[in-house]
Every structure is written in C-alpha cells, then in structure tokens.
C-alpha cells in the first residue's frame, strides 16, 4: 500500500506533512547536502527581518536535559538578500517555501509581508509572534497579549497577497493559548503554527553565569513535546477547521503521527536537525511506514484522530 501523504494548510497544498521548523534549517541550503530538499513538504525559513542583524554575541546555544536553549537574536542577512539569493535557490531545488517573518514593530511586520508575498514561489507566510513589542514598557512579546498578536496578524493579512496563506506562530508560555489562537483566527490568520520555543534559563555551574548570552533563551527539543502536543490538541478542539503545523521536539515518524492525531495537518522538524541533518527525510520515511503499518491509506485521515471515539482513524 502506498499511503497518500498530501495535506493542506489553507490554500497551500503540500505533498506530505513533514516541514522544517523555523530557525533550524536556514533556508534549506544547509540540509540539501544530506537529502533532496524537494522531498519534504516544505522548508520553513529562519525568521526574516527587514534589515541585516548580527544577532547576540556568543554563546548562543546551550545543551539542556532533553533539549537545547538558544538565543540567536534574530541573526540574518535581511529580507532583500533572502528574496534575491536564498528563495530562488530553494525554488530551483524543487523546495516549497514557508517564509517566517519577525518585525520589530507592527508596521515592520506589514512591510515584510508585502515584500515577501510579492515574490513568486512563496507558499505561505509564518508570523513569528515571539518578538518583543517595542511599544510595551515591560518588553513583552506580541504573543503575550492576544489583542496585540491579533493586531500583528491583521496587519500582515492586510499587506500580504490574498492568495498567500498567513500562519500565526503561537507561544505556549502565555496565559491562555486557546484565547491567543482565537484572537489570531479572528484577525484572519489562515492557520496556526504551534508552539514556539519556551523561555527558559540554564546556568553554567563552572562559572555560575548564564549559559547563553542575555541570560534567557528559547527552550526546544523533546522536553517540550508533550506540552506542544497538548496545545495542538486544545486548539484543534476549539477550532477544528483551522489548519495547524505542530512543532516541538519531533525526532521520529511516530512523533509526527502523535501531533497529527492531536490535530496538526503538518509537523515541523526542528532541533534534531542540528544532530542529525538528514532527520527530515528519515522522519518522513518513518511516518510513511507508521501509516502503512496501521493500514491508514491517507495521512489526512489521522488529523484529529485523538479527538474521535474508538481508534480514531
């Protein structure tokens, strides 16, 4: 049996549900020497900003139990370099692009959305809401306030081309992830990505100093997967028609199966790429084998299975 792996994220149709998570694969070039980048559903790019950024000083990453703490400071060449150099390269290799954007303010999100959606070959825009809001005196992230998150999403949607889906990337360490999701959907997000890294800290016990520059960082990896699956489950239960990319600690094909049963239509592979750069291809193969072993002929039949009585499929 050859399972039908096709999935949809609003208007975006993908050949299979395995995508890269933003920030863990650049724009695909780094992984292309290990597998055919066109084989997976899509590459979600590292978050783009309007201008080039050097990011935070080293150290930027630290290993933690069952995970990784990172704080890059949105390092990158800026949107113009991406559009002129990286996007054409990705498309020339048969890849599909979900472009993550990160603005330093609401207006910047809108300008990024306009520029990115004007480019040919952009499959969707992912809105990184885990950016500090410069208008907030406490420096909170946009995702910390549902109303502010909705303002960003509404701005992106109004500036993006109508046929380019807008996906709001949600944080888990917020007061109410379902409320946040609802606000973004009401602001015309076409789908959701969840979850982003969780804010955390690690102290180097040799120096008794923070293990990463700036003290706090984003926690990713297997340690956060149960929390991420729970968020996907709750949001799918509240908004079953809204497509979700599930992200958080995915290492195997059965992890993809778990996220999809919770309600995800696609699943992002992230931190594992740093230790196994061929992980996306392996995870896709394992997911296909898992479907076939269970006699499931279509991947889309698994979506939301954990919400259904009996076996769910």
Tab-separated table of C-alpha atoms in Angstrom, residues 23 57-63 68-72 211-213 274:
chain	number	residue	atom	x	y	z
A	23	UNK	CA	15.366	28.651	12.662
A	57	UNK	CA	27.168	37.568	20.992
A	58	UNK	CA	28.285	34.029	21.781
A	59	UNK	CA	27.447	31.775	23.482
A	60	UNK	CA	24.119	31.432	21.716
A	61	UNK	CA	23.279	27.807	22.445
A	62	UNK	CA	23.480	25.508	25.426
A	63	UNK	CA	22.525	21.877	25.838
A	68	UNK	CA	18.503	22.952	23.759
A	69	UNK	CA	18.499	26.566	24.888
A	70	UNK	CA	19.145	29.131	22.167
A	71	UNK	CA	19.252	32.902	21.806
A	72	UNK	CA	20.415	33.977	18.353
A	211	UNK	CA	24.894	29.595	29.878
A	212	UNK	CA	23.737	31.788	26.958
A	213	UNK	CA	24.230	35.482	26.257
A	274	UNK	CA	21.432	20.011	14.491
